[in-house]
PDB file of C-alpha atoms in Angstrom:
ATOM      1  CA  UNK A  51      55.228  60.584  30.869  1.00  0.00           C
ATOM      2  CA  UNK A  52      57.411  61.855  33.689  1.00  0.00           C
ATOM      3  CA  UNK A  53      58.350  58.413  35.025  1.00  0.00           C
ATOM      4  CA  UNK A  54      58.944  57.095  31.524  1.00  0.00           C
ATOM      5  CA  UNK A  55      61.350  59.946  30.713  1.00  0.00           C
ATOM      6  CA  UNK A  56      63.074  59.907  34.110  1.00  0.00           C
ATOM      7  CA  UNK A  57      66.809  59.499  33.347  1.00  0.00           C
ATOM      8  CA  UNK A  58      67.304  57.453  36.538  1.00  0.00           C
ATOM      9  CA  UNK A  59      64.347  55.037  36.296  1.00  0.00           C
ATOM     10  CA  UNK A  60      62.807  55.634  32.861  1.00  0.00           C
ATOM     11  CA  UNK A  61      63.439  54.056  29.473  1.00  0.00           C
ATOM     12  CA  UNK A  62      67.063  55.226  29.463  1.00  0.00           C
ATOM     13  CA  UNK A  63      67.854  52.446  31.917  1.00  0.00           C
ATOM     14  CA  UNK A  64      66.673  49.799  29.422  1.00  0.00           C
ATOM     15  CA  UNK A  65      69.671  50.303  27.162  1.00  0.00           C
ATOM     16  CA  UNK A  66      71.766  47.211  26.519  1.00  0.00           C
ATOM     17  CA  UNK A  67      74.537  46.930  29.070  1.00  0.00           C
ATOM     18  CA  UNK A  68      77.067  45.692  26.518  1.00  0.00           C
ATOM     19  CA  UNK A  69      79.123  42.512  26.530  1.00  0.00           C
ATOM     20  CA  UNK A  70      78.005  40.097  29.256  1.00  0.00           C
ATOM     21  CA  UNK A  71      80.280  37.193  28.387  1.00  0.00           C
ATOM     22  CA  UNK A  72      81.500  35.111  31.316  1.00  0.00           C
ATOM     23  CA  UNK A  73      79.110  36.822  33.727  1.00  0.00           C
ATOM     24  CA  UNK A  74      78.559  34.984  37.025  1.00  0.00           C
ATOM     25  CA  UNK A  75      75.220  35.595  38.764  1.00  0.00           C
ATOM     26  CA  UNK A  76      74.294  34.446  42.254  1.00  0.00           C
ATOM     27  CA  UNK A  77      70.596  33.519  42.130  1.00  0.00           C
ATOM     28  CA  UNK A  78      68.788  32.620  45.375  1.00  0.00           C
ATOM     29  CA  UNK A  79      66.928  29.345  44.950  1.00  0.00           C
ATOM     30  CA  UNK A  80      69.459  27.436  42.866  1.00  0.00           C
ATOM     31  CA  UNK A  81      70.870  24.308  44.499  1.00  0.00           C
ATOM     32  CA  UNK A  82      73.974  24.030  42.356  1.00  0.00           C
ATOM     33  CA  UNK A  83      75.917  25.570  39.511  1.00  0.00           C
ATOM     34  CA  UNK A  84      74.164  26.069  36.170  1.00  0.00           C
ATOM     35  CA  UNK A  85      75.864  27.142  32.948  1.00  0.00           C
ATOM     36  CA  UNK A  86      74.029  29.158  30.303  1.00  0.00           C
ATOM     37  CA  UNK A  87      75.630  29.835  26.928  1.00  0.00           C
ATOM     38  CA  UNK A  88      74.135  32.225  24.373  1.00  0.00           C
ATOM     39  CA  UNK A  89      75.048  31.395  20.786  1.00  0.00           C
ATOM     40  CA  UNK A  90      75.405  33.838  17.882  1.00  0.00           C
ATOM     41  CA  UNK A  91      71.600  33.963  17.548  1.00  0.00           C
ATOM     42  CA  UNK A  92      71.211  34.668  21.279  1.00  0.00           C
ATOM     43  CA  UNK A  93      69.599  31.270  21.803  1.00  0.00           C
ATOM     44  CA  UNK A  94      70.256  30.143  25.407  1.00  0.00           C
ATOM     45  CA  UNK A  95      71.772  26.703  25.993  1.00  0.00           C
ATOM     46  CA  UNK A  96      71.197  25.670  29.617  1.00  0.00           C
ATOM     47  CA  UNK A  97      73.299  22.959  31.283  1.00  0.00           C
ATOM     48  CA  UNK A  98      72.399  21.758  34.778  1.00  0.00           C
ATOM     49  CA  UNK A  99      73.332  18.818  36.986  1.00  0.00           C
ATOM     50  CA  UNK A 100      69.763  18.602  38.378  1.00  0.00           C
ATOM     51  CA  UNK A 101      66.331  18.735  36.760  1.00  0.00           C
ATOM     52  CA  UNK A 102      65.113  21.124  39.453  1.00  0.00           C
ATOM     53  CA  UNK A 103      67.789  23.706  38.652  1.00  0.00           C
ATOM     54  CA  UNK A 104      67.261  23.175  34.922  1.00  0.00           C
ATOM     55  CA  UNK A 105      63.634  24.309  35.000  1.00  0.00           C
ATOM     56  CA  UNK A 106      64.352  26.993  37.587  1.00  0.00           C
ATOM     57  CA  UNK A 107      66.882  28.468  35.174  1.00  0.00           C
ATOM     58  CA  UNK A 108      64.506  28.119  32.243  1.00  0.00           C
ATOM     59  CA  UNK A 109      61.979  30.235  34.123  1.00  0.00           C
ATOM     60  CA  UNK A 110      64.614  32.798  35.083  1.00  0.00           C
ATOM     61  CA  UNK A 111      66.049  33.189  31.567  1.00  0.00           C
ATOM     62  CA  UNK A 112      62.634  33.284  29.896  1.00  0.00           C
ATOM     63  CA  UNK A 113      61.417  35.979  32.295  1.00  0.00           C
ATOM     64  CA  UNK A 114      64.571  37.965  31.672  1.00  0.00           C
ATOM     65  CA  UNK A 115      63.734  38.172  27.964  1.00  0.00           C
ATOM     66  CA  UNK A 116      59.913  37.905  27.826  1.00  0.00           C
ATOM     67  CA  UNK A 117      58.445  38.930  31.203  1.00  0.00           C
ATOM     68  CA  UNK A 118      55.944  41.496  29.957  1.00  0.00           C
ATOM     69  CA  UNK A 119      54.713  39.225  27.159  1.00  0.00           C
ATOM     70  CA  UNK A 120      54.179  36.403  29.655  1.00  0.00           C
ATOM     71  CA  UNK A 121      52.259  38.541  32.121  1.00  0.00           C
ATOM     72  CA  UNK A 122      50.153  40.451  29.595  1.00  0.00           C
ATOM     73  CA  UNK A 123      48.977  37.222  27.962  1.00  0.00           C
ATOM     74  CA  UNK A 124      47.942  35.707  31.284  1.00  0.00           C
ATOM     75  CA  UNK A 125      46.130  38.930  32.205  1.00  0.00           C
ATOM     76  CA  UNK A 126      44.278  38.593  28.902  1.00  0.00           C
ATOM     77  CA  UNK A 127      43.345  34.982  29.642  1.00  0.00           C
ATOM     78  CA  UNK A 128      42.080  35.875  33.122  1.00  0.00           C
ATOM     79  CA  UNK A 129      40.044  38.846  31.885  1.00  0.00           C
ATOM     80  CA  UNK A 130      42.239  41.436  33.587  1.00  0.00           C
ATOM     81  CA  UNK A 131      43.504  43.619  30.738  1.00  0.00           C
ATOM     82  CA  UNK A 132      41.253  46.508  31.789  1.00  0.00           C
ATOM     83  CA  UNK A 133      43.259  46.713  35.029  1.00  0.00           C
ATOM     84  CA  UNK A 134      46.150  47.889  32.871  1.00  0.00           C
ATOM     85  CA  UNK A 135      44.672  49.832  29.954  1.00  0.00           C
ATOM     86  CA  UNK A 136      41.266  50.834  31.309  1.00  0.00           C
ATOM     87  CA  UNK A 137      37.688  50.644  30.046  1.00  0.00           C
ATOM     88  CA  UNK A 138      38.657  49.980  26.424  1.00  0.00           C
ATOM     89  CA  UNK A 139      39.245  46.316  27.329  1.00  0.00           C
ATOM     90  CA  UNK A 140      36.102  45.720  29.414  1.00  0.00           C
ATOM     91  CA  UNK A 141      34.190  43.790  26.726  1.00  0.00           C
ATOM     92  CA  UNK A 142      37.258  41.659  26.041  1.00  0.00           C
ATOM     93  CA  UNK A 143      37.679  40.932  29.769  1.00  0.00           C
ATOM     94  CA  UNK A 144      33.995  40.133  30.275  1.00  0.00           C
ATOM     95  CA  UNK A 145      34.074  37.634  27.434  1.00  0.00           C
ATOM     96  CA  UNK A 146      37.140  35.783  28.748  1.00  0.00           C
ATOM     97  CA  UNK A 147      35.620  35.621  32.220  1.00  0.00           C
ATOM     98  CA  UNK A 148      32.269  34.390  30.933  1.00  0.00           C
ATOM     99  CA  UNK A 149      33.763  31.516  28.969  1.00  0.00           C
ATOM    100  CA  UNK A 150      35.490  30.344  32.164  1.00  0.00           C
ATOM    101  CA  UNK A 151      39.183  30.670  31.342  1.00  0.00           C
ATOM    102  CA  UNK A 152      40.247  30.816  35.006  1.00  0.00           C
ATOM    103  CA  UNK A 153      37.961  27.911  35.940  1.00  0.00           C
ATOM    104  CA  UNK A 154      39.383  25.797  33.105  1.00  0.00           C
ATOM    105  CA  UNK A 155      42.959  26.709  34.053  1.00  0.00           C
ATOM    106  CA  UNK A 156      42.351  25.774  37.700  1.00  0.00           C
ATOM    107  CA  UNK A 157      41.057  22.352  36.672  1.00  0.00           C
ATOM    108  CA  UNK A 158      44.003  21.795  34.325  1.00  0.00           C
ATOM    109  CA  UNK A 159      46.437  22.790  37.053  1.00  0.00           C
ATOM    110  CA  UNK A 160      44.943  20.193  39.408  1.00  0.00           C
ATOM    111  CA  UNK A 161      45.674  17.497  36.837  1.00  0.00           C
ATOM    112  CA  UNK A 162      49.187  18.813  36.209  1.00  0.00           C
ATOM    113  CA  UNK A 163      50.067  18.934  39.896  1.00  0.00           C
ATOM    114  CA  UNK A 164      48.733  15.414  40.488  1.00  0.00           C
ATOM    115  CA  UNK A 165      51.792  14.145  38.616  1.00  0.00           C
ATOM    116  CA  UNK A 166      54.932  14.463  40.805  1.00  0.00           C
ATOM    117  CA  UNK A 167      57.288  15.075  37.875  1.00  0.00           C
ATOM    118  CA  UNK A 168      55.030  17.666  36.258  1.00  0.00           C
ATOM    119  CA  UNK A 169      54.613  19.430  39.615  1.00  0.00           C
ATOM    120  CA  UNK A 170      58.391  19.506  40.102  1.00  0.00           C
ATOM    121  CA  UNK A 171      58.828  21.053  36.661  1.00  0.00           C
ATOM    122  CA  UNK A 172      56.173  23.743  36.997  1.00  0.00           C
ATOM    123  CA  UNK A 173      57.098  24.582  40.618  1.00  0.00           C
ATOM    124  CA  UNK A 174      60.732  25.186  39.748  1.00  0.00           C
ATOM    125  CA  UNK A 175      59.839  27.094  36.590  1.00  0.00           C
ATOM    126  CA  UNK A 176      57.617  29.405  38.651  1.00  0.00           C
ATOM    127  CA  UNK A 177      60.337  29.836  41.288  1.00  0.00           C
ATOM    128  CA  UNK A 178      62.829  30.807  38.593  1.00  0.00           C
ATOM    129  CA  UNK A 179      60.508  33.450  37.159  1.00  0.00           C
ATOM    130  CA  UNK A 180      59.920  34.898  40.618  1.00  0.00           C
ATOM    131  CA  UNK A 181      63.642  34.930  41.368  1.00  0.00           C
ATOM    132  CA  UNK A 182      64.081  37.184  38.347  1.00  0.00           C
ATOM    133  CA  UNK A 183      61.100  39.412  39.233  1.00  0.00           C
ATOM    134  CA  UNK A 184      62.373  39.854  42.798  1.00  0.00           C
ATOM    135  CA  UNK A 185      65.776  40.887  41.467  1.00  0.00           C
ATOM    136  CA  UNK A 186      64.267  43.836  39.579  1.00  0.00           C
ATOM    137  CA  UNK A 187      64.239  47.403  40.765  1.00  0.00           C
ATOM    138  CA  UNK A 188      61.823  49.904  39.152  1.00  0.00           C
ATOM    139  CA  UNK A 189      64.603  51.129  36.877  1.00  0.00           C
ATOM    140  CA  UNK A 190      65.061  47.554  35.624  1.00  0.00           C
ATOM    141  CA  UNK A 191      61.421  46.953  34.654  1.00  0.00           C
ATOM    142  CA  UNK A 192      60.957  46.057  30.989  1.00  0.00           C
ATOM    143  CA  UNK A 193      60.028  48.988  28.775  1.00  0.00           C
ATOM    144  CA  UNK A 194      56.345  48.036  28.484  1.00  0.00           C
ATOM    145  CA  UNK A 195      55.816  48.309  32.251  1.00  0.00           C
ATOM    146  CA  UNK A 196      57.214  51.818  32.177  1.00  0.00           C
ATOM    147  CA  UNK A 197      55.015  52.805  29.230  1.00  0.00           C
ATOM    148  CA  UNK A 198      51.873  51.511  30.955  1.00  0.00           C
ATOM    149  CA  UNK A 199      53.001  52.558  34.448  1.00  0.00           C
ATOM    150  CA  UNK A 200      52.480  49.366  36.422  1.00  0.00           C
ATOM    151  CA  UNK A 201      54.590  46.749  38.202  1.00  0.00           C
ATOM    152  CA  UNK A 202      55.040  43.043  37.442  1.00  0.00           C
ATOM    153  CA  UNK A 203      53.213  40.577  39.675  1.00  0.00           C
ATOM    154  CA  UNK A 204      54.822  37.495  41.114  1.00  0.00           C
ATOM    155  CA  UNK A 205      54.270  34.439  38.926  1.00  0.00           C
ATOM    156  CA  UNK A 206      52.109  31.474  39.960  1.00  0.00           C
ATOM    157  CA  UNK A 207      51.568  27.984  38.587  1.00  0.00           C
ATOM    158  CA  UNK A 208      48.042  29.090  37.698  1.00  0.00           C
ATOM    159  CA  UNK A 209      49.461  31.711  35.347  1.00  0.00           C
ATOM    160  CA  UNK A 210      51.233  28.969  33.388  1.00  0.00           C
ATOM    161  CA  UNK A 211      47.967  27.013  33.204  1.00  0.00           C
ATOM    162  CA  UNK A 212      46.156  30.170  32.079  1.00  0.00           C
ATOM    163  CA  UNK A 213      48.685  30.638  29.310  1.00  0.00           C
ATOM    164  CA  UNK A 214      48.114  27.097  28.047  1.00  0.00           C
ATOM    165  CA  UNK A 215      44.341  27.640  28.072  1.00  0.00           C
ATOM    166  CA  UNK A 216      44.781  30.914  26.208  1.00  0.00           C
ATOM    167  CA  UNK A 217      46.821  29.048  23.608  1.00  0.00           C
ATOM    168  CA  UNK A 218      44.045  26.457  23.340  1.00  0.00           C
ATOM    169  CA  UNK A 219      41.535  29.260  22.772  1.00  0.00           C
ATOM    170  CA  UNK A 220      43.758  30.749  20.071  1.00  0.00           C
ATOM    171  CA  UNK A 221      43.950  27.414  18.269  1.00  0.00           C
ATOM    172  CA  UNK A 222      40.200  26.865  18.563  1.00  0.00           C
ATOM    173  CA  UNK A 223      39.420  29.169  15.643  1.00  0.00           C
ATOM    174  CA  UNK A 224      36.615  26.949  14.349  1.00  0.00           C
ATOM    175  CA  UNK A 225      34.696  27.142  17.639  1.00  0.00           C
ATOM    176  CA  UNK A 226      30.961  27.705  17.080  1.00  0.00           C
ATOM    177  CA  UNK A 227      29.552  27.024  20.536  1.00  0.00           C
ATOM    178  CA  UNK A 228      26.962  29.808  20.479  1.00  0.00           C
ATOM    179  CA  UNK A 229      25.762  28.951  16.982  1.00  0.00           C
ATOM    180  CA  UNK A 230      25.528  25.238  17.747  1.00  0.00           C
ATOM    181  CA  UNK A 231      23.716  25.908  21.038  1.00  0.00           C
ATOM    182  CA  UNK A 232      21.138  27.995  19.183  1.00  0.00           C
ATOM    183  CA  UNK A 233      20.761  25.298  16.513  1.00  0.00           C
ATOM    184  CA  UNK A 234      20.268  22.665  19.227  1.00  0.00           C
ATOM    185  CA  UNK A 235      17.471  24.690  20.833  1.00  0.00           C
ATOM    186  CA  UNK A 236      15.719  25.127  17.458  1.00  0.00           C
ATOM    187  CA  UNK A 237      16.128  21.697  15.850  1.00  0.00           C
ATOM    188  CA  UNK A 238      16.594  19.336  18.814  1.00  0.00           C
ATOM    189  CA  UNK A 239      19.386  16.822  19.364  1.00  0.00           C
ATOM    190  CA  UNK A 240      18.164  14.130  16.948  1.00  0.00           C
ATOM    191  CA  UNK A 241      17.968  16.506  13.992  1.00  0.00           C
ATOM    192  CA  UNK A 242      21.232  18.203  14.969  1.00  0.00           C
ATOM    193  CA  UNK A 243      22.998  14.828  14.907  1.00  0.00           C
ATOM    194  CA  UNK A 244      21.706  14.334  11.361  1.00  0.00           C
ATOM    195  CA  UNK A 245      22.683  17.818  10.185  1.00  0.00           C
ATOM    196  CA  UNK A 246      26.050  17.932  11.950  1.00  0.00           C
ATOM    197  CA  UNK A 247      27.302  14.376  12.592  1.00  0.00           C
ATOM    198  CA  UNK A 248      30.561  13.843  14.436  1.00  0.00           C
ATOM    199  CA  UNK A 249      31.767  11.975  11.356  1.00  0.00           C
ATOM    200  CA  UNK A 250      30.326  11.068   7.979  1.00  0.00           C
ATOM    201  CA  UNK A 251      29.103   7.475   7.693  1.00  0.00           C
ATOM    202  CA  UNK A 252      30.275   7.327   4.083  1.00  0.00           C
ATOM    203  CA  UNK A 253      33.030   9.228   2.374  1.00  0.00           C
ATOM    204  CA  UNK A 254      31.095   9.994  -0.829  1.00  0.00           C
ATOM    205  CA  UNK A 255      27.422   9.883  -1.869  1.00  0.00           C
ATOM    206  CA  UNK A 256      26.442   6.547  -3.416  1.00  0.00           C
ATOM    207  CA  UNK A 257      24.013   6.554  -6.359  1.00  0.00           C
ATOM    208  CA  UNK A 258      22.982   3.182  -7.813  1.00  0.00           C
ATOM    209  CA  UNK A 259      22.434   4.408 -11.367  1.00  0.00           C
ATOM    210  CA  UNK A 260      23.618   7.544 -13.025  1.00  0.00           C
ATOM    211  CA  UNK A 261      20.787  10.047 -13.186  1.00  0.00           C
ATOM    212  CA  UNK A 262      18.405   7.922 -11.108  1.00  0.00           C
ATOM    213  CA  UNK A 263      16.941  10.435  -8.630  1.00  0.00           C
ATOM    214  CA  UNK A 264      13.525   8.953  -7.920  1.00  0.00           C
ATOM    215  CA  UNK A 265      12.941  10.245  -4.409  1.00  0.00           C
ATOM    216  CA  UNK A 266      10.301  12.411  -2.785  1.00  0.00           C
ATOM    217  CA  UNK A 267      11.450  15.929  -1.921  1.00  0.00           C
ATOM    218  CA  UNK A 268      11.619  16.805   1.750  1.00  0.00           C
ATOM    219  CA  UNK A 269       8.849  19.202   2.726  1.00  0.00           C
ATOM    220  CA  UNK A 270       9.821  22.200   4.789  1.00  0.00           C
ATOM    221  CA  UNK A 271       6.752  23.591   6.527  1.00  0.00           C
ATOM    222  CA  UNK A 272       8.388  26.611   8.079  1.00  0.00           C
ATOM    223  CA  UNK A 273      11.646  28.434   8.491  1.00  0.00           C
ATOM    224  CA  UNK A 274      12.882  28.746  12.102  1.00  0.00           C
ATOM    225  CA  UNK A 275      12.660  32.287  13.383  1.00  0.00           C
ATOM    226  CA  UNK A 276      16.056  33.911  13.720  1.00  0.00           C
ATOM    227  CA  UNK A 277      16.653  36.597  16.312  1.00  0.00           C
ATOM    228  CA  UNK A 278      18.330  39.709  14.931  1.00  0.00           C
ATOM    229  CA  UNK A 279      21.751  40.339  16.397  1.00  0.00           C
ATOM    230  CA  UNK A 280      20.683  43.542  18.141  1.00  0.00           C
ATOM    231  CA  UNK A 281      18.196  41.551  20.268  1.00  0.00           C
ATOM    232  CA  UNK A 282      20.843  39.201  21.591  1.00  0.00           C
ATOM    233  CA  UNK A 283      21.944  40.413  25.024  1.00  0.00           C
ATOM    234  CA  UNK A 284      25.528  39.215  24.778  1.00  0.00           C
ATOM    235  CA  UNK A 285      27.534  40.287  21.748  1.00  0.00           C
ATOM    236  CA  UNK A 286      30.655  38.317  21.103  1.00  0.00           C
ATOM    237  CA  UNK A 287      33.942  40.005  20.245  1.00  0.00           C
ATOM    238  CA  UNK A 288      35.020  39.718  16.641  1.00  0.00           C
ATOM    239  CA  UNK A 289      35.763  36.144  15.650  1.00  0.00           C
ATOM    240  CA  UNK A 290      38.901  34.975  13.847  1.00  0.00           C
ATOM    241  CA  UNK A 291      38.712  34.696  10.090  1.00  0.00           C
ATOM    242  CA  UNK A 292      37.154  31.364   9.018  1.00  0.00           C
ATOM    243  CA  UNK A 293      39.681  31.169   6.186  1.00  0.00           C
ATOM    244  CA  UNK A 294      42.703  30.482   8.399  1.00  0.00           C
ATOM    245  CA  UNK A 295      43.779  27.217   9.946  1.00  0.00           C
ATOM    246  CA  UNK A 296      46.650  24.870  10.650  1.00  0.00           C
ATOM    247  CA  UNK A 297      47.531  21.765   8.720  1.00  0.00           C
ATOM    248  CA  UNK A 298      49.440  18.524   9.083  1.00  0.00           C
ATOM    249  CA  UNK A 299      50.698  16.183   6.435  1.00  0.00           C
ATOM    250  CA  UNK A 300      52.685  12.972   6.276  1.00  0.00           C
ATOM    251  CA  UNK A 301      54.854  11.249   3.675  1.00  0.00           C
ATOM    252  CA  UNK A 302      55.086   7.477   3.624  1.00  0.00           C
ATOM    253  CA  UNK A 303      58.477   5.879   4.136  1.00  0.00           C
ATOM    254  CA  UNK A 304      58.122   4.334   0.675  1.00  0.00           C
ATOM    255  CA  UNK A 305      58.519   7.824  -0.797  1.00  0.00           C
ATOM    256  CA  UNK A 306      61.499   9.058   1.239  1.00  0.00           C
ATOM    257  CA  UNK A 307      65.215   8.492   0.676  1.00  0.00           C
ATOM    258  CA  UNK A 308      65.678   7.207   4.238  1.00  0.00           C
ATOM    259  CA  UNK A 309      62.771   4.786   4.153  1.00  0.00           C
ATOM    260  CA  UNK A 310      61.289   6.429   7.234  1.00  0.00           C
ATOM    261  CA  UNK A 311      58.028   8.395   7.206  1.00  0.00           C
ATOM    262  CA  UNK A 312      58.063  12.170   7.534  1.00  0.00           C
ATOM    263  CA  UNK A 313      55.528  14.201   9.512  1.00  0.00           C
ATOM    264  CA  UNK A 314      55.113  17.951   9.142  1.00  0.00           C
ATOM    265  CA  UNK A 315      53.069  20.174  11.430  1.00  0.00           C
ATOM    266  CA  UNK A 316      52.296  23.667  10.178  1.00  0.00           C
ATOM    267  CA  UNK A 317      50.485  25.724  12.820  1.00  0.00           C
ATOM    268  CA  UNK A 318      49.025  28.958  11.466  1.00  0.00           C
ATOM    269  CA  UNK A 319      49.312  31.431  14.323  1.00  0.00           C
ATOM    270  CA  UNK A 320      48.848  35.166  14.449  1.00  0.00           C
ATOM    271  CA  UNK A 321      51.945  37.264  13.954  1.00  0.00           C
ATOM    272  CA  UNK A 322      53.152  38.960  17.112  1.00  0.00           C
ATOM    273  CA  UNK A 323      56.070  40.974  18.373  1.00  0.00           C
ATOM    274  CA  UNK A 324      57.758  39.507  20.285  1.00  0.00           C
ATOM    275  CA  UNK A 325      57.251  36.125  18.679  1.00  0.00           C
ATOM    276  CA  UNK A 326      54.908  33.620  20.277  1.00  0.00           C
ATOM    277  CA  UNK A 327      57.882  31.229  20.509  1.00  0.00           C
ATOM    278  CA  UNK A 328      61.132  31.413  22.465  1.00  0.00           C
ATOM    279  CA  UNK A 329      63.882  29.050  21.308  1.00  0.00           C
ATOM    280  CA  UNK A 330      65.930  27.327  24.015  1.00  0.00           C
ATOM    281  CA  UNK A 331      68.163  24.319  24.636  1.00  0.00           C
ATOM    282  CA  UNK A 332      67.782  22.419  27.917  1.00  0.00           C
ATOM    283  CA  UNK A 333      70.331  19.857  29.075  1.00  0.00           C
ATOM    284  CA  UNK A 334      69.993  18.004  32.385  1.00  0.00           C
ATOM    285  CA  UNK A 335      70.277  14.490  33.850  1.00  0.00           C
ATOM    286  CA  UNK A 336      67.059  13.324  32.144  1.00  0.00           C
ATOM    287  CA  UNK A 337      66.653  16.027  29.513  1.00  0.00           C
ATOM    288  CA  UNK A 338      68.435  17.033  26.340  1.00  0.00           C
ATOM    289  CA  UNK A 339      66.105  18.920  24.038  1.00  0.00           C
ATOM    290  CA  UNK A 340      66.191  22.031  21.903  1.00  0.00           C
ATOM    291  CA  UNK A 341      63.300  23.768  20.237  1.00  0.00           C
ATOM    292  CA  UNK A 342      60.421  26.167  20.673  1.00  0.00           C
ATOM    293  CA  UNK A 343      59.075  27.044  24.088  1.00  0.00           C
ATOM    294  CA  UNK A 344      55.982  29.041  24.968  1.00  0.00           C
ATOM    295  CA  UNK A 345      57.093  31.899  27.248  1.00  0.00           C
ATOM    296  CA  UNK A 346      55.316  31.280  30.538  1.00  0.00           C
ATOM    297  CA  UNK A 347      55.163  27.488  30.197  1.00  0.00           C
ATOM    298  CA  UNK A 348      58.016  25.102  31.086  1.00  0.00           C
ATOM    299  CA  UNK A 349      59.766  22.480  28.947  1.00  0.00           C
ATOM    300  CA  UNK A 350      60.302  22.263  25.194  1.00  0.00           C
ATOM    301  CA  UNK A 351      57.297  21.889  22.924  1.00  0.00           C
TER     302      UNK A 351
END
């Protein structure tokens, strides 16, 4: 705990510096002047004359407020948490490596960088994050780095892709790949398609006459043998609760006062501190948007 309690580099240095109104910062990497205003809720409003500087500044500001969250989540996605907290996270890391999170992120990044505009956005976002990281001295590291006694790494475009894949994994709470693979090996594809169709051919069962059930029962000759869990070599980490999930709903324009339809999206995400979202306003030559961002990924969701 010596480093953490050090009055010159420890947690004492993380105290708020006070009023920072009208502060001018020279940031290497910016091509022009960018204005950032924080409102009464500390939501940043970024105004830039170029798109490149806009996303550079988004990366810089986001890292300033959420650097540890960004890095810890990407370490989790890459199966690297045990590098920070030790053997307690080995099973978690093995699982994330075995399901191919890094491989999937690399493939996604190739697609992202094939688009010139998307590559410009993510490149400048990464450069902005790194400009902030390079400006830090050990005494400036966020509190979590001091508690866990490690240093922040430079950001890469792959880390942003990893974060998006980790978000996809979080939202994929109904995933049953292992169960479905086992069912496929037992029943075969034809029977699996009958038991678990991609979509139902009819919405409701159709019965010609009420109470008319003149059909031969299906004979089941045997019950497939099920391996006990302790004989399965790979044990999965605990799965999310099957009772949670997101929802969407729409209201027809015929039922609204404006005559326009309304769409609501209600994602059910795990509670976290800090929040999974970071609110920001971006204003540039081709952009004027305000809303939730995912710390570690550019643009507004």
